[in-house]
C-alpha positions as protocol buffer text, in pm:
chain_id: "A"
residue {
  index: 1
  type: MET
  ca { x: -572 y: 1138 z: 393 }
}
residue {
  index: 2
  type: THR
  ca { x: -323 y: 1194 z: 109 }
}
residue {
  index: 3
  type: HIS
  ca { x: -40 y: 1164 z: 359 }
}
residue {
  index: 4
  type: SER
  ca { x: -157 y: 810 z: 444 }
}
residue {
  index: 5
  type: PHE
  ca { x: -142 y: 709 z: 77 }
}
residue {
  index: 6
  type: GLN
  ca { x: 208 y: 855 z: 45 }
}
residue {
  index: 7
  type: THR
  ca { x: 321 y: 672 z: 359 }
}
residue {
  index: 8
  type: ALA
  ca { x: 176 y: 344 z: 234 }
}
residue {
  index: 9
  type: ALA
  ca { x: 327 y: 391 z: -113 }
}
residue {
  index: 10
  type: ALA
  ca { x: 669 y: 470 z: 36 }
}
residue {
  index: 11
  type: ALA
  ca { x: 648 y: 160 z: 258 }
}
residue {
  index: 12
  type: LEU
  ca { x: 555 y: -58 z: -38 }
}
residue {
  index: 13
  type: LEU
  ca { x: 844 y: 73 z: -245 }
}
residue {
  index: 14
  type: ALA
  ca { x: 1089 y: 36 z: 43 }
}
residue {
  index: 15
  type: ASP
  ca { x: 1005 y: -333 z: 44 }
}
residue {
  index: 16
  type: GLN
  ca { x: 948 y: -394 z: -329 }
}
residue {
  index: 17
  type: ARG
  ca { x: 1165 y: -144 z: -518 }
}
residue {
  index: 18
  type: ASP
  ca { x: 1374 y: -423 z: -673 }
}
residue {
  index: 19
  type: ARG
  ca { x: 1061 y: -537 z: -862 }
}
residue {
  index: 20
  type: LEU
  ca { x: 1026 y: -208 z: -1051 }
}
residue {
  index: 21
  type: PRO
  ca { x: 902 y: -142 z: -1313 }
}
residue {
  index: 22
  type: ASP
  ca { x: 669 y: -442 z: -1269 }
}
residue {
  index: 23
  type: LEU
  ca { x: 483 y: -443 z: -938 }
}
residue {
  index: 24
  type: SER
  ca { x: 197 y: -652 z: -1079 }
}
residue {
  index: 25
  type: GLY
  ca { x: 318 y: -955 z: -881 }
}
residue {
  index: 26
  type: VAL
  ca { x: 255 y: -769 z: -556 }
}
residue {
  index: 27
  type: THR
  ca { x: -88 y: -779 z: -390 }
}
residue {
  index: 28
  type: VAL
  ca { x: -199 y: -489 z: -170 }
}
residue {
  index: 29
  type: LEU
  ca { x: -500 y: -533 z: 55 }
}
residue {
  index: 30
  type: VAL
  ca { x: -722 y: -222 z: 54 }
}
residue {
  index: 31
  type: PRO
  ca { x: -1040 y: -141 z: 250 }
}
residue {
  index: 32
  type: HIS
  ca { x: -1247 y: -65 z: -62 }
}
residue {
  index: 33
  type: HIS
  ca { x: -1200 y: -9 z: -433 }
}
residue {
  index: 34
  type: HIS
  ca { x: -1228 y: 372 z: -403 }
}
residue {
  index: 35
  type: VAL
  ca { x: -870 y: 396 z: -277 }
}
residue {
  index: 36
  type: ARG
  ca { x: -722 y: 253 z: -596 }
}
residue {
  index: 37
  type: ALA
  ca { x: -677 y: 582 z: -782 }
}
residue {
  index: 38
  type: PRO
  ca { x: -530 y: 783 z: -491 }
}
residue {
  index: 39
  type: PHE
  ca { x: -298 y: 499 z: -391 }
}
residue {
  index: 40
  type: VAL
  ca { x: -167 y: 451 z: -745 }
}
residue {
  index: 41
  type: ALA
  ca { x: -120 y: 829 z: -774 }
}
residue {
  index: 42
  type: ALA
  ca { x: 81 y: 831 z: -450 }
}
residue {
  index: 43
  type: LEU
  ca { x: 283 y: 534 z: -576 }
}
residue {
  index: 44
  type: ARG
  ca { x: 349 y: 718 z: -903 }
}
residue {
  index: 45
  type: GLY
  ca { x: 476 y: 1014 z: -702 }
}
residue {
  index: 46
  type: GLU
  ca { x: 705 y: 790 z: -496 }
}
residue {
  index: 47
  type: VAL
  ca { x: 846 y: 617 z: -807 }
}
residue {
  index: 48
  type: GLY
  ca { x: 918 y: 964 z: -946 }
}
residue {
  index: 49
  type: ASP
  ca { x: 1076 y: 1098 z: -1264 }
}
residue {
  index: 50
  type: GLY
  ca { x: 767 y: 1010 z: -1468 }
}
residue {
  index: 51
  type: ARG
  ca { x: 884 y: 648 z: -1484 }
}
residue {
  index: 52
  type: VAL
  ca { x: 635 y: 403 z: -1626 }
}
residue {
  index: 53
  type: PHE
  ca { x: 549 y: 103 z: -1406 }
}
residue {
  index: 54
  type: LEU
  ca { x: 288 y: -165 z: -1367 }
}
residue {
  index: 55
  type: PRO
  ca { x: 100 y: -108 z: -1040 }
}
residue {
  index: 56
  type: PRO
  ca { x: 38 y: -382 z: -784 }
}
residue {
  index: 57
  type: ARG
  ca { x: -289 y: -571 z: -763 }
}
residue {
  index: 58
  type: LEU
  ca { x: -517 y: -387 z: -522 }
}
residue {
  index: 59
  type: LEU
  ca { x: -775 y: -618 z: -365 }
}
residue {
  index: 60
  type: THR
  ca { x: -1036 y: -590 z: -95 }
}
residue {
  index: 61
  type: LEU
  ca { x: -1055 y: -868 z: 164 }
}
residue {
  index: 62
  type: PRO
  ca { x: -1365 y: -1022 z: -2 }
}
residue {
  index: 63
  type: ALA
  ca { x: -1189 y: -1020 z: -342 }
}
residue {
  index: 64
  type: LEU
  ca { x: -879 y: -1178 z: -189 }
}
residue {
  index: 65
  type: ALA
  ca { x: -1093 y: -1442 z: -18 }
}
residue {
  index: 66
  type: ALA
  ca { x: -1268 y: -1517 z: -347 }
}
residue {
  index: 67
  type: LEU
  ca { x: -934 y: -1568 z: -523 }
}
residue {
  index: 68
  type: HIS
  ca { x: -806 y: -1805 z: -258 }
}
residue {
  index: 69
  type: GLY
  ca { x: -1137 y: -1965 z: -168 }
}
residue {
  index: 70
  type: GLN
  ca { x: -1206 y: -2327 z: -227 }
}
residue {
  index: 71
  type: GLY
  ca { x: -1522 y: -2279 z: -420 }
}
residue {
  index: 72
  type: ASP
  ca { x: -1809 y: -2296 z: -173 }
}
residue {
  index: 73
  type: ALA
  ca { x: -1811 y: -1980 z: 41 }
}
residue {
  index: 74
  type: SER
  ca { x: -2105 y: -2119 z: 238 }
}
residue {
  index: 75
  type: GLY
  ca { x: -1884 y: -2367 z: 424 }
}
residue {
  index: 76
  type: PRO
  ca { x: -1853 y: -2368 z: 803 }
}
residue {
  index: 77
  type: ASP
  ca { x: -1713 y: -2053 z: 963 }
}
residue {
  index: 78
  type: ASN
  ca { x: -1438 y: -2248 z: 1138 }
}
residue {
  index: 79
  type: ARG
  ca { x: -1317 y: -2389 z: 804 }
}
residue {
  index: 80
  type: ARG
  ca { x: -1303 y: -2042 z: 649 }
}
residue {
  index: 81
  type: LEU
  ca { x: -1115 y: -1909 z: 954 }
}
residue {
  index: 82
  type: VAL
  ca { x: -862 y: -2192 z: 932 }
}
residue {
  index: 83
  type: ASP
  ca { x: -814 y: -2119 z: 561 }
}
residue {
  index: 84
  type: LEU
  ca { x: -767 y: -1746 z: 629 }
}
residue {
  index: 85
  type: TYR
  ca { x: -523 y: -1817 z: 912 }
}
residue {
  index: 86
  type: GLY
  ca { x: -323 y: -2049 z: 687 }
}
residue {
  index: 87
  type: PHE
  ca { x: -312 y: -1794 z: 408 }
}
residue {
  index: 88
  type: LEU
  ca { x: -201 y: -1506 z: 633 }
}
residue {
  index: 89
  type: ALA
  ca { x: 55 y: -1724 z: 813 }
}
residue {
  index: 90
  type: GLY
  ca { x: 195 y: -1838 z: 478 }
}
residue {
  index: 91
  type: ILE
  ca { x: 262 y: -1488 z: 353 }
}
residue {
  index: 92
  type: GLU
  ca { x: 403 y: -1371 z: 687 }
}
residue {
  index: 93
  type: TRP
  ca { x: 207 y: -1043 z: 702 }
}
residue {
  index: 94
  type: LEU
  ca { x: 144 y: -1074 z: 1072 }
}
residue {
  index: 95
  type: ASP
  ca { x: 359 y: -1197 z: 1355 }
}
residue {
  index: 96
  type: GLU
  ca { x: 248 y: -1512 z: 1535 }
}
residue {
  index: 97
  type: ALA
  ca { x: 100 y: -1320 z: 1830 }
}
residue {
  index: 98
  type: ALA
  ca { x: -125 y: -1116 z: 1598 }
}
residue {
  index: 99
  type: LEU
  ca { x: -249 y: -1428 z: 1422 }
}
């Protein structure tokens, strides 16, 4: 499992290294809050040399949805799906076929 955190941390830094030492503007989607400590530890190892940095925001999908929601989470499912599609398309995480 540690290898997965190291791989993810290395991938994040490959894409965001120019933001160091402040990665707080980066959002990382995680499956649950228990991965925060091991992921940040792996990131610290990838940054290396004991450098101090601000870690990225680690959010679960429900937390991300709450941040970008439009208030009433009890709206129609199709409206929430359209909102999620628009959000994911806007940040270009997935190619068009995956969306």
